[in-house]
Amino acid sequence: MSVRGYFVPFFRCTAFLSLRILVLVPAGLPVRSQSDSLPDTKVMDNITVRQGETLFLRCAQGDIVTHTAWLNRSSILYAGDEKWSVDPRVSLVTLNQEEFTIKIENVDMTDEGQYVCAVQTSSRPTTTIIHVLVQVPPKIINLPRDIVVNEGSNVTLMCQADGKPEPLISWKLISSSGDQATDDDYLEIPSISRQRAGTYECTAVNNIDTDTQTVDITVNYAPSVSDGRDVGVTLGQRGVLECEADAVPEADFEWYKDDRRISNGFDGLEIVNTGSLSRLTFFNVSDGDYGNYSCVAVNKLGSSNTSFLMYVVIQPTSSTLLQGPRTVQDGSGSAMGLHLHTCLIIIVCLPFLLKF
């Protein structure tokens, strides 16, 4: 009988009959009683290993060992120094009178379970049972893509993760305050507002590691235009009107003078739009440029407008500067003379008034 033919029935019976080794004795050897052939069973502490690490399985040997093997469930991994497993990750480390050690590299969840070291000595068989636990770091497997919604919509975010131990999942809106949103797989946002737009982070954590992924929520809303500020400009100088709108998506701007729309580059005017700001520039203000203007901000959800007044500012000249102080001085002198005449009249008339 070949070596492989001898061990197959021996070790497979061991696995299926609650790991009790039924020793198949070669022809010519005396047969022992059933009580002598019952194996001594030793249950070792569980071995915990992380996914991706290398697992070492060690089993003590005796002085006179006839047969020894490592089994995983019903599969024989090694029978002595002969490898039976087809898994390239499994290899022999040590086999001598003291120990029988094999290793499994790059451990995965499929490697979790019960392992048995079966030893047949000249006296009786012994078995060592080891249970292997494989810990897996969390990995987020189900997360929505970035979301674009209109203000007032209901939003639901779902985050699922694998891992062992089972990971705890939480959601939060990434902001300066870092407020926690929920400690659940699902995040419900009813009637979402623009203030709740931003980046949401899903975190899956167990005692092995942490995994995080993010989802961006964009909230669309109609434009809201800041109040227009009236501007005074001197004739012939440069004037600028600014219009700012808060909107998502960004607004398109339209400028009007009274009811007439202004085109960019028309009559020496320039319109420059930069994000949420629009500037209407007059490079050389003329008499016809003064008046009322309006700015309209538009996107697909609505529009908003504001109005401006550009009025004339008279630049002081040298003649007006000289005339102004002299006029003020003359006015002060006339007032002083009037006060002196009044005082004289009161002094002259006071004695006559006292007689009455």
PDB file of N, CA, C and O in Angstrom, residues 219-286:
ATOM      1  N   VAL A 219     -27.135  71.401  -3.760  1.00  0.00           N
ATOM      2  CA  VAL A 219     -28.522  71.835  -3.657  1.00  0.00           C
ATOM      3  C   VAL A 219     -28.720  73.043  -4.572  1.00  0.00           C
ATOM      4  O   VAL A 219     -28.099  74.093  -4.381  1.00  0.00           O
ATOM      5  N   ASN A 220     -29.565  72.882  -5.564  1.00  0.00           N
ATOM      6  CA  ASN A 220     -29.881  73.973  -6.494  1.00  0.00           C
ATOM      7  C   ASN A 220     -30.954  74.884  -5.901  1.00  0.00           C
ATOM      8  O   ASN A 220     -31.910  74.404  -5.275  1.00  0.00           O
ATOM      9  N   TYR A 221     -30.808  76.188  -6.133  1.00  0.00           N
ATOM     10  CA  TYR A 221     -31.836  77.138  -5.693  1.00  0.00           C
ATOM     11  C   TYR A 221     -31.794  78.376  -6.585  1.00  0.00           C
ATOM     12  O   TYR A 221     -30.785  78.662  -7.244  1.00  0.00           O
ATOM     13  N   ALA A 222     -32.914  79.098  -6.593  1.00  0.00           N
ATOM     14  CA  ALA A 222     -33.070  80.274  -7.456  1.00  0.00           C
ATOM     15  C   ALA A 222     -32.180  81.420  -6.968  1.00  0.00           C
ATOM     16  O   ALA A 222     -31.810  81.471  -5.791  1.00  0.00           O
ATOM     17  N   PRO A 223     -31.828  82.362  -7.849  1.00  0.00           N
ATOM     18  CA  PRO A 223     -30.946  83.467  -7.455  1.00  0.00           C
ATOM     19  C   PRO A 223     -31.571  84.380  -6.413  1.00  0.00           C
ATOM     20  O   PRO A 223     -32.792  84.574  -6.367  1.00  0.00           O
ATOM     21  N   SER A 224     -30.701  84.942  -5.603  1.00  0.00           N
ATOM     22  CA  SER A 224     -31.073  85.997  -4.663  1.00  0.00           C
ATOM     23  C   SER A 224     -30.041  87.116  -4.813  1.00  0.00           C
ATOM     24  O   SER A 224     -28.849  86.899  -4.571  1.00  0.00           O
ATOM     25  N   VAL A 225     -30.500  88.294  -5.251  1.00  0.00           N
ATOM     26  CA  VAL A 225     -29.595  89.395  -5.596  1.00  0.00           C
ATOM     27  C   VAL A 225     -29.486  90.367  -4.431  1.00  0.00           C
ATOM     28  O   VAL A 225     -30.498  90.730  -3.809  1.00  0.00           O
ATOM     29  N   SER A 226     -28.262  90.790  -4.136  1.00  0.00           N
ATOM     30  CA  SER A 226     -28.045  91.794  -3.093  1.00  0.00           C
ATOM     31  C   SER A 226     -28.589  93.147  -3.551  1.00  0.00           C
ATOM     32  O   SER A 226     -28.641  93.449  -4.753  1.00  0.00           O
ATOM     33  N   ASP A 227     -28.991  93.953  -2.575  1.00  0.00           N
ATOM     34  CA  ASP A 227     -29.536  95.281  -2.903  1.00  0.00           C
ATOM     35  C   ASP A 227     -28.499  96.115  -3.642  1.00  0.00           C
ATOM     36  O   ASP A 227     -27.309  96.124  -3.284  1.00  0.00           O
ATOM     37  N   GLY A 228     -28.965  96.802  -4.690  1.00  0.00           N
ATOM     38  CA  GLY A 228     -28.070  97.639  -5.471  1.00  0.00           C
ATOM     39  C   GLY A 228     -27.642  98.894  -4.712  1.00  0.00           C
ATOM     40  O   GLY A 228     -28.405  99.432  -3.902  1.00  0.00           O
ATOM     41  N   ARG A 229     -26.435  99.371  -4.990  1.00  0.00           N
ATOM     42  CA  ARG A 229     -25.918 100.568  -4.327  1.00  0.00           C
ATOM     43  C   ARG A 229     -25.769 101.678  -5.350  1.00  0.00           C
ATOM     44  O   ARG A 229     -25.096 101.515  -6.370  1.00  0.00           O
ATOM     45  N   ASP A 230     -26.429 102.798  -5.068  1.00  0.00           N
ATOM     46  CA  ASP A 230     -26.351 103.941  -5.980  1.00  0.00           C
ATOM     47  C   ASP A 230     -24.917 104.475  -6.028  1.00  0.00           C
ATOM     48  O   ASP A 230     -24.179 104.428  -5.038  1.00  0.00           O
ATOM     49  N   VAL A 231     -24.555 104.984  -7.201  1.00  0.00           N
ATOM     50  CA  VAL A 231     -23.176 105.428  -7.421  1.00  0.00           C
ATOM     51  C   VAL A 231     -23.184 106.827  -8.026  1.00  0.00           C
ATOM     52  O   VAL A 231     -23.914 107.097  -8.994  1.00  0.00           O
ATOM     53  N   GLY A 232     -22.370 107.719  -7.448  1.00  0.00           N
ATOM     54  CA  GLY A 232     -22.190 109.051  -8.000  1.00  0.00           C
ATOM     55  C   GLY A 232     -20.877 109.129  -8.764  1.00  0.00           C
ATOM     56  O   GLY A 232     -19.838 108.710  -8.248  1.00  0.00           O
ATOM     57  N   VAL A 233     -20.932 109.669  -9.996  1.00  0.00           N
ATOM     58  CA  VAL A 233     -19.756 109.722 -10.859  1.00  0.00           C
ATOM     59  C   VAL A 233     -19.668 111.106 -11.489  1.00  0.00           C
ATOM     60  O   VAL A 233     -20.682 111.683 -11.920  1.00  0.00           O
ATOM     61  N   THR A 234     -18.442 111.613 -11.555  1.00  0.00           N
ATOM     62  CA  THR A 234     -18.209 112.894 -12.220  1.00  0.00           C
ATOM     63  C   THR A 234     -18.209 112.700 -13.734  1.00  0.00           C
ATOM     64  O   THR A 234     -17.747 111.671 -14.238  1.00  0.00           O
ATOM     65  N   LEU A 235     -18.735 113.666 -14.436  1.00  0.00           N
ATOM     66  CA  LEU A 235     -18.788 113.626 -15.890  1.00  0.00           C
ATOM     67  C   LEU A 235     -17.387 113.411 -16.460  1.00  0.00           C
ATOM     68  O   LEU A 235     -16.429 114.073 -16.077  1.00  0.00           O
ATOM     69  N   GLY A 236     -17.275 112.427 -17.383  1.00  0.00           N
ATOM     70  CA  GLY A 236     -16.002 112.130 -18.024  1.00  0.00           C
ATOM     71  C   GLY A 236     -15.121 111.168 -17.254  1.00  0.00           C
ATOM     72  O   GLY A 236     -14.058 110.768 -17.747  1.00  0.00           O
ATOM     73  N   GLN A 237     -15.556 110.748 -16.065  1.00  0.00           N
ATOM     74  CA  GLN A 237     -14.759 109.830 -15.263  1.00  0.00           C
ATOM     75  C   GLN A 237     -15.248 108.381 -15.449  1.00  0.00           C
ATOM     76  O   GLN A 237     -16.195 108.104 -16.167  1.00  0.00           O
ATOM     77  N   ARG A 238     -14.568 107.467 -14.764  1.00  0.00           N
ATOM     78  CA  ARG A 238     -14.909 106.038 -14.850  1.00  0.00           C
ATOM     79  C   ARG A 238     -15.927 105.696 -13.767  1.00  0.00           C
ATOM     80  O   ARG A 238     -15.784 106.084 -12.615  1.00  0.00           O
ATOM     81  N   GLY A 239     -16.950 104.944 -14.150  1.00  0.00           N
ATOM     82  CA  GLY A 239     -17.982 104.523 -13.200  1.00  0.00           C
ATOM     83  C   GLY A 239     -18.216 103.027 -13.274  1.00  0.00           C
ATOM     84  O   GLY A 239     -18.121 102.431 -14.342  1.00  0.00           O
ATOM     85  N   VAL A 240     -18.522 102.401 -12.113  1.00  0.00           N
ATOM     86  CA  VAL A 240     -18.732 100.955 -12.047  1.00  0.00           C
ATOM     87  C   VAL A 240     -19.974 100.653 -11.214  1.00  0.00           C
ATOM     88  O   VAL A 240     -20.128 101.176 -10.099  1.00  0.00           O
ATOM     89  N   LEU A 241     -20.854  99.820 -11.769  1.00  0.00           N
ATOM     90  CA  LEU A 241     -21.994  99.281 -11.033  1.00  0.00           C
ATOM     91  C   LEU A 241     -21.741  97.791 -10.817  1.00  0.00           C
ATOM     92  O   LEU A 241     -21.372  97.074 -11.744  1.00  0.00           O
ATOM     93  N   GLU A 242     -21.949  97.305  -9.575  1.00  0.00           N
ATOM     94  CA  GLU A 242     -21.710  95.905  -9.239  1.00  0.00           C
ATOM     95  C   GLU A 242     -22.985  95.227  -8.785  1.00  0.00           C
ATOM     96  O   GLU A 242     -23.755  95.788  -7.987  1.00  0.00           O
ATOM     97  N   CYS A 243     -23.184  94.007  -9.311  1.00  0.00           N
ATOM     98  CA  CYS A 243     -24.376  93.225  -8.999  1.00  0.00           C
ATOM     99  C   CYS A 243     -23.919  91.842  -8.528  1.00  0.00           C
ATOM    100  O   CYS A 243     -23.184  91.148  -9.234  1.00  0.00           O
ATOM    101  N   GLU A 244     -24.351  91.427  -7.332  1.00  0.00           N
ATOM    102  CA  GLU A 244     -23.947  90.142  -6.764  1.00  0.00           C
ATOM    103  C   GLU A 244     -25.172  89.281  -6.508  1.00  0.00           C
ATOM    104  O   GLU A 244     -26.165  89.750  -5.929  1.00  0.00           O
ATOM    105  N   ALA A 245     -25.095  88.016  -6.936  1.00  0.00           N
ATOM    106  CA  ALA A 245     -26.225  87.097  -6.804  1.00  0.00           C
ATOM    107  C   ALA A 245     -25.761  85.785  -6.186  1.00  0.00           C
ATOM    108  O   ALA A 245     -24.736  85.224  -6.581  1.00  0.00           O
ATOM    109  N   ASP A 246     -26.537  85.282  -5.234  1.00  0.00           N
ATOM    110  CA  ASP A 246     -26.301  83.965  -4.637  1.00  0.00           C
ATOM    111  C   ASP A 246     -27.238  82.979  -5.317  1.00  0.00           C
ATOM    112  O   ASP A 246     -28.469  83.110  -5.218  1.00  0.00           O
ATOM    113  N   ALA A 247     -26.678  81.980  -6.003  1.00  0.00           N
ATOM    114  CA  ALA A 247     -27.501  81.034  -6.764  1.00  0.00           C
ATOM    115  C   ALA A 247     -26.711  79.771  -7.056  1.00  0.00           C
ATOM    116  O   ALA A 247     -25.495  79.808  -7.196  1.00  0.00           O
ATOM    117  N   VAL A 248     -27.426  78.647  -7.145  1.00  0.00           N
ATOM    118  CA  VAL A 248     -26.855  77.366  -7.607  1.00  0.00           C
ATOM    119  C   VAL A 248     -27.889  76.732  -8.534  1.00  0.00           C
ATOM    120  O   VAL A 248     -29.017  76.496  -8.123  1.00  0.00           O
ATOM    121  N   PRO A 249     -27.491  76.469  -9.790  1.00  0.00           N
ATOM    122  CA  PRO A 249     -26.199  76.798 -10.402  1.00  0.00           C
ATOM    123  C   PRO A 249     -26.021  78.307 -10.540  1.00  0.00           C
ATOM    124  O   PRO A 249     -26.974  79.073 -10.349  1.00  0.00           O
ATOM    125  N   GLU A 250     -24.789  78.723 -10.845  1.00  0.00           N
ATOM    126  CA  GLU A 250     -24.499  80.148 -10.926  1.00  0.00           C
ATOM    127  C   GLU A 250     -25.439  80.826 -11.913  1.00  0.00           C
ATOM    128  O   GLU A 250     -25.829  80.265 -12.931  1.00  0.00           O
ATOM    129  N   ALA A 251     -25.763  82.060 -11.577  1.00  0.00           N
ATOM    130  CA  ALA A 251     -26.734  82.811 -12.376  1.00  0.00           C
ATOM    131  C   ALA A 251     -26.079  83.456 -13.598  1.00  0.00           C
ATOM    132  O   ALA A 251     -24.885  83.768 -13.594  1.00  0.00           O
ATOM    133  N   ASP A 252     -26.880  83.649 -14.632  1.00  0.00           N
ATOM    134  CA  ASP A 252     -26.520  84.504 -15.762  1.00  0.00           C
ATOM    135  C   ASP A 252     -27.055  85.898 -15.476  1.00  0.00           C
ATOM    136  O   ASP A 252     -28.153  86.059 -14.923  1.00  0.00           O
ATOM    137  N   PHE A 253     -26.294  86.929 -15.869  1.00  0.00           N
ATOM    138  CA  PHE A 253     -26.659  88.309 -15.551  1.00  0.00           C
ATOM    139  C   PHE A 253     -27.116  89.057 -16.796  1.00  0.00           C
ATOM    140  O   PHE A 253     -26.568  88.862 -17.890  1.00  0.00           O
ATOM    141  N   GLU A 254     -28.097  89.922 -16.594  1.00  0.00           N
ATOM    142  CA  GLU A 254     -28.573  90.829 -17.637  1.00  0.00           C
ATOM    143  C   GLU A 254     -28.645  92.238 -17.050  1.00  0.00           C
ATOM    144  O   GLU A 254     -29.114  92.427 -15.920  1.00  0.00           O
ATOM    145  N   TRP A 255     -28.189  93.230 -17.824  1.00  0.00           N
ATOM    146  CA  TRP A 255     -28.201  94.623 -17.384  1.00  0.00           C
ATOM    147  C   TRP A 255     -29.167  95.431 -18.266  1.00  0.00           C
ATOM    148  O   TRP A 255     -29.231  95.210 -19.477  1.00  0.00           O
ATOM    149  N   TYR A 256     -29.888  96.343 -17.627  1.00  0.00           N
ATOM    150  CA  TYR A 256     -30.852  97.187 -18.341  1.00  0.00           C
ATOM    151  C   TYR A 256     -30.694  98.626 -17.876  1.00  0.00           C
ATOM    152  O   TYR A 256     -30.426  98.897 -16.696  1.00  0.00           O
ATOM    153  N   LYS A 257     -30.878  99.568 -18.854  1.00  0.00           N
ATOM    154  CA  LYS A 257     -31.027 100.993 -18.517  1.00  0.00           C
ATOM    155  C   LYS A 257     -32.456 101.362 -18.879  1.00  0.00           C
ATOM    156  O   LYS A 257     -32.863 101.272 -20.039  1.00  0.00           O
ATOM    157  N   ASP A 258     -33.202 101.705 -17.845  1.00  0.00           N
ATOM    158  CA  ASP A 258     -34.655 101.833 -17.995  1.00  0.00           C
ATOM    159  C   ASP A 258     -35.190 100.490 -18.512  1.00  0.00           C
ATOM    160  O   ASP A 258     -35.048  99.492 -17.832  1.00  0.00           O
ATOM    161  N   ASP A 259     -35.762 100.425 -19.700  1.00  0.00           N
ATOM    162  CA  ASP A 259     -36.275  99.150 -20.228  1.00  0.00           C
ATOM    163  C   ASP A 259     -35.408  98.605 -21.356  1.00  0.00           C
ATOM    164  O   ASP A 259     -35.776  97.611 -21.995  1.00  0.00           O
ATOM    165  N   ARG A 260     -34.272  99.213 -21.599  1.00  0.00           N
ATOM    166  CA  ARG A 260     -33.422  98.794 -22.711  1.00  0.00           C
ATOM    167  C   ARG A 260     -32.273  97.939 -22.192  1.00  0.00           C
ATOM    168  O   ARG A 260     -31.547  98.336 -21.289  1.00  0.00           O
ATOM    169  N   ARG A 261     -32.132  96.723 -22.790  1.00  0.00           N
ATOM    170  CA  ARG A 261     -31.064  95.836 -22.361  1.00  0.00           C
ATOM    171  C   ARG A 261     -29.730  96.337 -22.899  1.00  0.00           C
ATOM    172  O   ARG A 261     -29.621  96.780 -24.047  1.00  0.00           O
ATOM    173  N   ILE A 262     -28.702  96.226 -22.045  1.00  0.00           N
ATOM    174  CA  ILE A 262     -27.372  96.705 -22.393  1.00  0.00           C
ATOM    175  C   ILE A 262     -26.534  95.529 -22.889  1.00  0.00           C
ATOM    176  O   ILE A 262     -26.462  94.486 -22.243  1.00  0.00           O
ATOM    177  N   SER A 263     -25.905  95.704 -24.014  1.00  0.00           N
ATOM    178  CA  SER A 263     -25.030  94.675 -24.572  1.00  0.00           C
ATOM    179  C   SER A 263     -23.583  94.989 -24.230  1.00  0.00           C
ATOM    180  O   SER A 263     -23.182  96.165 -24.163  1.00  0.00           O
ATOM    181  N   ASN A 264     -22.811  93.955 -24.030  1.00  0.00           N
ATOM    182  CA  ASN A 264     -21.399  94.130 -23.697  1.00  0.00           C
ATOM    183  C   ASN A 264     -20.654  94.777 -24.867  1.00  0.00           C
ATOM    184  O   ASN A 264     -20.790  94.363 -26.017  1.00  0.00           O
ATOM    185  N   GLY A 265     -19.882  95.822 -24.569  1.00  0.00           N
ATOM    186  CA  GLY A 265     -19.117  96.529 -25.586  1.00  0.00           C
ATOM    187  C   GLY A 265     -19.887  97.633 -26.278  1.00  0.00           C
ATOM    188  O   GLY A 265     -19.312  98.381 -27.087  1.00  0.00           O
ATOM    189  N   PHE A 266     -21.179  97.769 -25.975  1.00  0.00           N
ATOM    190  CA  PHE A 266     -21.964  98.799 -26.648  1.00  0.00           C
ATOM    191  C   PHE A 266     -21.690 100.168 -26.031  1.00  0.00           C
ATOM    192  O   PHE A 266     -21.729 100.334 -24.807  1.00  0.00           O
ATOM    193  N   ASP A 267     -21.406 101.128 -26.885  1.00  0.00           N
ATOM    194  CA  ASP A 267     -21.274 102.525 -26.479  1.00  0.00           C
ATOM    195  C   ASP A 267     -20.236 102.709 -25.354  1.00  0.00           C
ATOM    196  O   ASP A 267     -20.453 103.456 -24.395  1.00  0.00           O
ATOM    197  N   GLY A 268     -19.109 101.970 -25.473  1.00  0.00           N
ATOM    198  CA  GLY A 268     -18.032 102.146 -24.499  1.00  0.00           C
ATOM    199  C   GLY A 268     -18.284 101.496 -23.154  1.00  0.00           C
ATOM    200  O   GLY A 268     -17.615 101.841 -22.167  1.00  0.00           O
ATOM    201  N   LEU A 269     -19.240 100.569 -23.078  1.00  0.00           N
ATOM    202  CA  LEU A 269     -19.537  99.882 -21.817  1.00  0.00           C
ATOM    203  C   LEU A 269     -18.944  98.468 -21.845  1.00  0.00           C
ATOM    204  O   LEU A 269     -18.814  97.845 -22.897  1.00  0.00           O
ATOM    205  N   GLU A 270     -18.620  97.965 -20.661  1.00  0.00           N
ATOM    206  CA  GLU A 270     -18.088  96.618 -20.548  1.00  0.00           C
ATOM    207  C   GLU A 270     -18.795  95.884 -19.418  1.00  0.00           C
ATOM    208  O   GLU A 270     -18.940  96.411 -18.306  1.00  0.00           O
ATOM    209  N   ILE A 271     -19.222  94.641 -19.717  1.00  0.00           N
ATOM    210  CA  ILE A 271     -19.851  93.789 -18.710  1.00  0.00           C
ATOM    211  C   ILE A 271     -18.924  92.594 -18.475  1.00  0.00           C
ATOM    212  O   ILE A 271     -18.596  91.863 -19.407  1.00  0.00           O
ATOM    213  N   VAL A 272     -18.510  92.415 -17.230  1.00  0.00           N
ATOM    214  CA  VAL A 272     -17.636  91.296 -16.865  1.00  0.00           C
ATOM    215  C   VAL A 272     -18.319  90.501 -15.752  1.00  0.00           C
ATOM    216  O   VAL A 272     -18.621  91.048 -14.678  1.00  0.00           O
ATOM    217  N   ASN A 273     -18.554  89.207 -16.015  1.00  0.00           N
ATOM    218  CA  ASN A 273     -19.172  88.314 -15.031  1.00  0.00           C
ATOM    219  C   ASN A 273     -18.106  87.374 -14.474  1.00  0.00           C
ATOM    220  O   ASN A 273     -17.421  86.687 -15.231  1.00  0.00           O
ATOM    221  N   THR A 274     -17.991  87.348 -13.162  1.00  0.00           N
ATOM    222  CA  THR A 274     -17.031  86.477 -12.485  1.00  0.00           C
ATOM    223  C   THR A 274     -17.746  85.749 -11.364  1.00  0.00           C
ATOM    224  O   THR A 274     -17.937  86.303 -10.275  1.00  0.00           O
ATOM    225  N   GLY A 275     -18.149  84.522 -11.651  1.00  0.00           N
ATOM    226  CA  GLY A 275     -18.848  83.751 -10.629  1.00  0.00           C
ATOM    227  C   GLY A 275     -20.154  84.401 -10.237  1.00  0.00           C
ATOM    228  O   GLY A 275     -21.058  84.582 -11.063  1.00  0.00           O
ATOM    229  N   SER A 276     -20.263  84.788  -8.980  1.00  0.00           N
ATOM    230  CA  SER A 276     -21.505  85.367  -8.466  1.00  0.00           C
ATOM    231  C   SER A 276     -21.565  86.885  -8.615  1.00  0.00           C
ATOM    232  O   SER A 276     -22.521  87.517  -8.168  1.00  0.00           O
ATOM    233  N   LEU A 277     -20.556  87.493  -9.270  1.00  0.00           N
ATOM    234  CA  LEU A 277     -20.484  88.951  -9.374  1.00  0.00           C
ATOM    235  C   LEU A 277     -20.472  89.393 -10.832  1.00  0.00           C
ATOM    236  O   LEU A 277     -19.783  88.802 -11.664  1.00  0.00           O
ATOM    237  N   SER A 278     -21.236  90.449 -11.113  1.00  0.00           N
ATOM    238  CA  SER A 278     -21.245  91.051 -12.443  1.00  0.00           C
ATOM    239  C   SER A 278     -20.938  92.539 -12.304  1.00  0.00           C
ATOM    240  O   SER A 278     -21.508  93.231 -11.438  1.00  0.00           O
ATOM    241  N   ARG A 279     -20.033  93.037 -13.166  1.00  0.00           N
ATOM    242  CA  ARG A 279     -19.651  94.456 -13.129  1.00  0.00           C
ATOM    243  C   ARG A 279     -20.000  95.112 -14.464  1.00  0.00           C
ATOM    244  O   ARG A 279     -19.636  94.605 -15.523  1.00  0.00           O
ATOM    245  N   LEU A 280     -20.659  96.253 -14.369  1.00  0.00           N
ATOM    246  CA  LEU A 280     -20.949  97.102 -15.531  1.00  0.00           C
ATOM    247  C   LEU A 280     -20.063  98.334 -15.410  1.00  0.00           C
ATOM    248  O   LEU A 280     -20.199  99.114 -14.463  1.00  0.00           O
ATOM    249  N   THR A 281     -19.130  98.486 -16.375  1.00  0.00           N
ATOM    250  CA  THR A 281     -18.127  99.552 -16.285  1.00  0.00           C
ATOM    251  C   THR A 281     -18.356 100.582 -17.384  1.00  0.00           C
ATOM    252  O   THR A 281     -18.514 100.237 -18.561  1.00  0.00           O
ATOM    253  N   PHE A 282     -18.351 101.885 -16.968  1.00  0.00           N
ATOM    254  CA  PHE A 282     -18.404 103.025 -17.870  1.00  0.00           C
ATOM    255  C   PHE A 282     -17.009 103.653 -17.862  1.00  0.00           C
ATOM    256  O   PHE A 282     -16.549 104.141 -16.826  1.00  0.00           O
ATOM    257  N   PHE A 283     -16.332 103.654 -19.008  1.00  0.00           N
ATOM    258  CA  PHE A 283     -14.962 104.158 -19.038  1.00  0.00           C
ATOM    259  C   PHE A 283     -14.908 105.682 -19.162  1.00  0.00           C
ATOM    260  O   PHE A 283     -13.923 106.296 -18.755  1.00  0.00           O
ATOM    261  N   ASN A 284     -15.954 106.282 -19.687  1.00  0.00           N
ATOM    262  CA  ASN A 284     -15.999 107.747 -19.852  1.00  0.00           C
ATOM    263  C   ASN A 284     -17.454 108.181 -19.765  1.00  0.00           C
ATOM    264  O   ASN A 284     -18.183 108.204 -20.750  1.00  0.00           O
ATOM    265  N   VAL A 285     -17.889 108.493 -18.544  1.00  0.00           N
ATOM    266  CA  VAL A 285     -19.304 108.760 -18.300  1.00  0.00           C
ATOM    267  C   VAL A 285     -19.716 110.044 -19.019  1.00  0.00           C
ATOM    268  O   VAL A 285     -19.067 111.089 -18.902  1.00  0.00           O
ATOM    269  N   SER A 286     -20.813 109.932 -19.764  1.00  0.00           N
ATOM    270  CA  SER A 286     -21.391 111.090 -20.462  1.00  0.00           C
ATOM    271  C   SER A 286     -22.730 111.437 -19.825  1.00  0.00           C
ATOM    272  O   SER A 286     -23.243 110.718 -18.958  1.00  0.00           O
TER     273      SER A 286
END
